PDB file of C-alpha atoms in Angstrom:
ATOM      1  CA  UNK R   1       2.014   9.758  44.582  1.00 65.00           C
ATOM      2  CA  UNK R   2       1.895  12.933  46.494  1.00 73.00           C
ATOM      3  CA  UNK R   3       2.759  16.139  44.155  1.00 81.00           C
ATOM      4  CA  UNK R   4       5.083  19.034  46.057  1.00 84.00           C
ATOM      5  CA  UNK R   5       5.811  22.221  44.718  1.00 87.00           C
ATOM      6  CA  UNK R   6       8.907  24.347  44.829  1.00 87.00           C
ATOM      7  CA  UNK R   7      10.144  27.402  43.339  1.00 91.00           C
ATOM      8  CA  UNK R   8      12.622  28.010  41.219  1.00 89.00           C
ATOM      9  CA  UNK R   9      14.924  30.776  42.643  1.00 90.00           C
ATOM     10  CA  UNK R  10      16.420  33.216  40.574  1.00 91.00           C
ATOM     11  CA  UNK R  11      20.154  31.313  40.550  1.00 91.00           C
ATOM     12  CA  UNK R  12      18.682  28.284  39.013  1.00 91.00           C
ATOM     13  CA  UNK R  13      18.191  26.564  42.586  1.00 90.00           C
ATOM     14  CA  UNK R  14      15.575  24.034  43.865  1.00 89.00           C
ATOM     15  CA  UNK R  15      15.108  21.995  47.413  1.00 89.00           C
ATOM     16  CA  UNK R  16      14.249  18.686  46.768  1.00 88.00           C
ATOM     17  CA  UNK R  17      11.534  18.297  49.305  1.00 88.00           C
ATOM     18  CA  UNK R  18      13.116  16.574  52.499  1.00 88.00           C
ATOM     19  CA  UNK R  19      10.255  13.587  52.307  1.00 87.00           C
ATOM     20  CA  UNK R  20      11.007  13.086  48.604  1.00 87.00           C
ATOM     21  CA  UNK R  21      15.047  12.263  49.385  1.00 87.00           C
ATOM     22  CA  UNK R  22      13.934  10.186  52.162  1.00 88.00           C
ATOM     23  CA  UNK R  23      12.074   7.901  50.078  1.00 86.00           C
ATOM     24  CA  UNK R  24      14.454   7.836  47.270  1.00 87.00           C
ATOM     25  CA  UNK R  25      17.549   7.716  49.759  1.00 87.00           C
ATOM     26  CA  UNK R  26      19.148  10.554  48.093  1.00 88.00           C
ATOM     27  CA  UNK R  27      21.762  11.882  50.780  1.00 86.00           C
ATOM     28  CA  UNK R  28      24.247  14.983  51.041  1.00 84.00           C
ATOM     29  CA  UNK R  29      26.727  15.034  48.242  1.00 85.00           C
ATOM     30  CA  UNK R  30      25.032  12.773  46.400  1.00 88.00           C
ATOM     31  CA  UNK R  31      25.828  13.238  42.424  1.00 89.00           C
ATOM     32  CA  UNK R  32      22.751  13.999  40.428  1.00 90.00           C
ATOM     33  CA  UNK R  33      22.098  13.757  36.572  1.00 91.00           C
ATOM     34  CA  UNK R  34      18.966  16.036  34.796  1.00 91.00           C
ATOM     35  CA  UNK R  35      17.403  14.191  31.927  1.00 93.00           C
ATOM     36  CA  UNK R  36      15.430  16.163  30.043  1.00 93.00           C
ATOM     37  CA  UNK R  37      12.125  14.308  28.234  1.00 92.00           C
ATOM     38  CA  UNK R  38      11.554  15.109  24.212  1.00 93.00           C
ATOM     39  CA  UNK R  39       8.744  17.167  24.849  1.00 92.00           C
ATOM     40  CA  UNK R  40      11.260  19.546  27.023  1.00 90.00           C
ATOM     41  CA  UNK R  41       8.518  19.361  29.905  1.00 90.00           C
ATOM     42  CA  UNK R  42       9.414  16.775  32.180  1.00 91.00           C
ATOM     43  CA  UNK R  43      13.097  15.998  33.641  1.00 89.00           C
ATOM     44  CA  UNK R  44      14.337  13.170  35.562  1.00 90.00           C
ATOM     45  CA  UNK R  45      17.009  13.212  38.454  1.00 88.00           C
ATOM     46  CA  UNK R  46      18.591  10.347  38.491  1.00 89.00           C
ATOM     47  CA  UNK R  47      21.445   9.664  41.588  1.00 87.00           C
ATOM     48  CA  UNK R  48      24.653   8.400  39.605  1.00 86.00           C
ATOM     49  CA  UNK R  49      27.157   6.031  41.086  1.00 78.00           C
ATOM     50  CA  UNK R  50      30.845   7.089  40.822  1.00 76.00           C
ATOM     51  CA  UNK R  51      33.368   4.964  41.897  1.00 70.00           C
ATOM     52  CA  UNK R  52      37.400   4.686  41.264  1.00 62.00           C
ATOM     53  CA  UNK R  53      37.038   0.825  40.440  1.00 61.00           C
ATOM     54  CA  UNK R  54      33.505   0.278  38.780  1.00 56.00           C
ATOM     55  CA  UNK R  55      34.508  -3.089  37.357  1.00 56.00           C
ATOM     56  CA  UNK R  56      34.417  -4.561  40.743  1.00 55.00           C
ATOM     57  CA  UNK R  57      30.821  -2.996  41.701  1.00 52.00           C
ATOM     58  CA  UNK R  58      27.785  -4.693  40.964  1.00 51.00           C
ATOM     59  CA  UNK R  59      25.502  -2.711  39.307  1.00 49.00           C
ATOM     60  CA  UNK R  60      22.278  -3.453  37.469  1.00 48.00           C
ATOM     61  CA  UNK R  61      23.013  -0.536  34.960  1.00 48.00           C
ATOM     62  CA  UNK R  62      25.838  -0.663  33.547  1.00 54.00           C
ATOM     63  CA  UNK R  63      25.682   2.742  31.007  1.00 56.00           C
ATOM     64  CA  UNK R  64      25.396   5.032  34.155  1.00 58.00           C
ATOM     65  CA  UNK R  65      28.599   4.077  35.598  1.00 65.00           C
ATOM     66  CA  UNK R  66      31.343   6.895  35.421  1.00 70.00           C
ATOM     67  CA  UNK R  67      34.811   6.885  36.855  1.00 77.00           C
ATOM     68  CA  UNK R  68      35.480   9.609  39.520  1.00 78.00           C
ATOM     69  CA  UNK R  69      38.680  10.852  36.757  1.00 79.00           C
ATOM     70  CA  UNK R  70      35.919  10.502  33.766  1.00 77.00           C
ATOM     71  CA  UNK R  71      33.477  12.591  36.184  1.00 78.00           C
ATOM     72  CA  UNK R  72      36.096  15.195  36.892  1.00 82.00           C
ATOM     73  CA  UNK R  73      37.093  15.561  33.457  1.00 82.00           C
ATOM     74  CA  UNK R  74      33.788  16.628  32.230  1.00 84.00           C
ATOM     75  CA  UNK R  75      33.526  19.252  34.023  1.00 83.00           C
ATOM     76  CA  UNK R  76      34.288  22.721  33.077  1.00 86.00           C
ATOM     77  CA  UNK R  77      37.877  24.092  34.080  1.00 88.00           C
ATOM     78  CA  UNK R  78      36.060  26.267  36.336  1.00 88.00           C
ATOM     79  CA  UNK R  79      34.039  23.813  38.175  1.00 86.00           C
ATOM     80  CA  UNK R  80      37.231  21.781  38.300  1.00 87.00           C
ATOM     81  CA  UNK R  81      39.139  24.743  40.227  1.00 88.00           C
ATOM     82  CA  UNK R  82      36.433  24.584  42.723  1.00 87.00           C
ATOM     83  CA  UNK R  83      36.335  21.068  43.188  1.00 86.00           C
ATOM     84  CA  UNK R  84      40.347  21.031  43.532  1.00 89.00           C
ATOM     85  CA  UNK R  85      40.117  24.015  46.058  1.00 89.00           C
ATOM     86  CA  UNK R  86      36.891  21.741  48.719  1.00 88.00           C
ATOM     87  CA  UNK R  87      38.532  18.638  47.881  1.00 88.00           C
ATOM     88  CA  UNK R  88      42.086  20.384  49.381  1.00 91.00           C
ATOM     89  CA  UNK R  89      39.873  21.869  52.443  1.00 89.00           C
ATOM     90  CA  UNK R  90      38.463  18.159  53.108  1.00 87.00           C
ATOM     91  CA  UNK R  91      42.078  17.137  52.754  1.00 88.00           C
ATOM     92  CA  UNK R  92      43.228  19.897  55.076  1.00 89.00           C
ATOM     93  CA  UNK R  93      40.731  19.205  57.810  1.00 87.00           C
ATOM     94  CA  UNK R  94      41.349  15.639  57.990  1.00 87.00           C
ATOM     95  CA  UNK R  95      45.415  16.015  58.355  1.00 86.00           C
ATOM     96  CA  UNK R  96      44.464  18.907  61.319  1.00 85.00           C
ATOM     97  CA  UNK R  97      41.958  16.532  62.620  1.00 77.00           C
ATOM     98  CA  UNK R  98      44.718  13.843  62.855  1.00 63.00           C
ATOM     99  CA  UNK R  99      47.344  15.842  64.506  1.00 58.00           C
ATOM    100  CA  UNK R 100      45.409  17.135  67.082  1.00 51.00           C
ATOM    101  CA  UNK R 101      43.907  13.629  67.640  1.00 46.00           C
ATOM    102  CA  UNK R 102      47.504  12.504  68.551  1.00 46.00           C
ATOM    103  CA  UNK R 103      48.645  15.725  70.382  1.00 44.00           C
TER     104      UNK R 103
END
């Protein structure tokens, strides 16, 4: 195991290095849980799978499955204005995409 270093920047951000996400297959967008260990020195990232109809996936753990409603409801009222506000941009983009597709 090869150890990287990164810096923590002064809003709280970190690059996972680009060789590390190949090998784990993390990909853009990608939702991400922290686990922090009882000593309070080590975390774990962990990729979570949300889906809108978990019961039909096959998964081989079942605790980390969320809904995409239970996922948005945890989230801060904040942090749910700014995921209503990209996910109306995506929607947007799409219905401009398929007008001028057809024009």
């Amino acid at each position: 195991m090869t150890k990287l270093y990164r810096v923590l920047g002064k809003r709280g951000r970190i690059t996972i290095p680009f060789e590390i996400r190949q090998r784990v297959g993390f990909t853009y967008n990608d939702v991400l849980s922290f686990t922090e260990s009882p000593d309070g020195r080590t975390v774990t990232v962990k990729r979570e799978k949300i889906c809108d109809n978990c019961a039909a996936t096959k998964t081989a753990d079942k605790e980390t499955e969320m809904t995409l409603e239970d996922f948005l409801d945890s989230l801060s009222a904040e942090q749910q204005r700014v995921a209503l506000v990209h996910l109306s941009v995506k929607w947007a983009e799409q219905k401009a995409g398929g007008h001028n597709a057809g024009a």
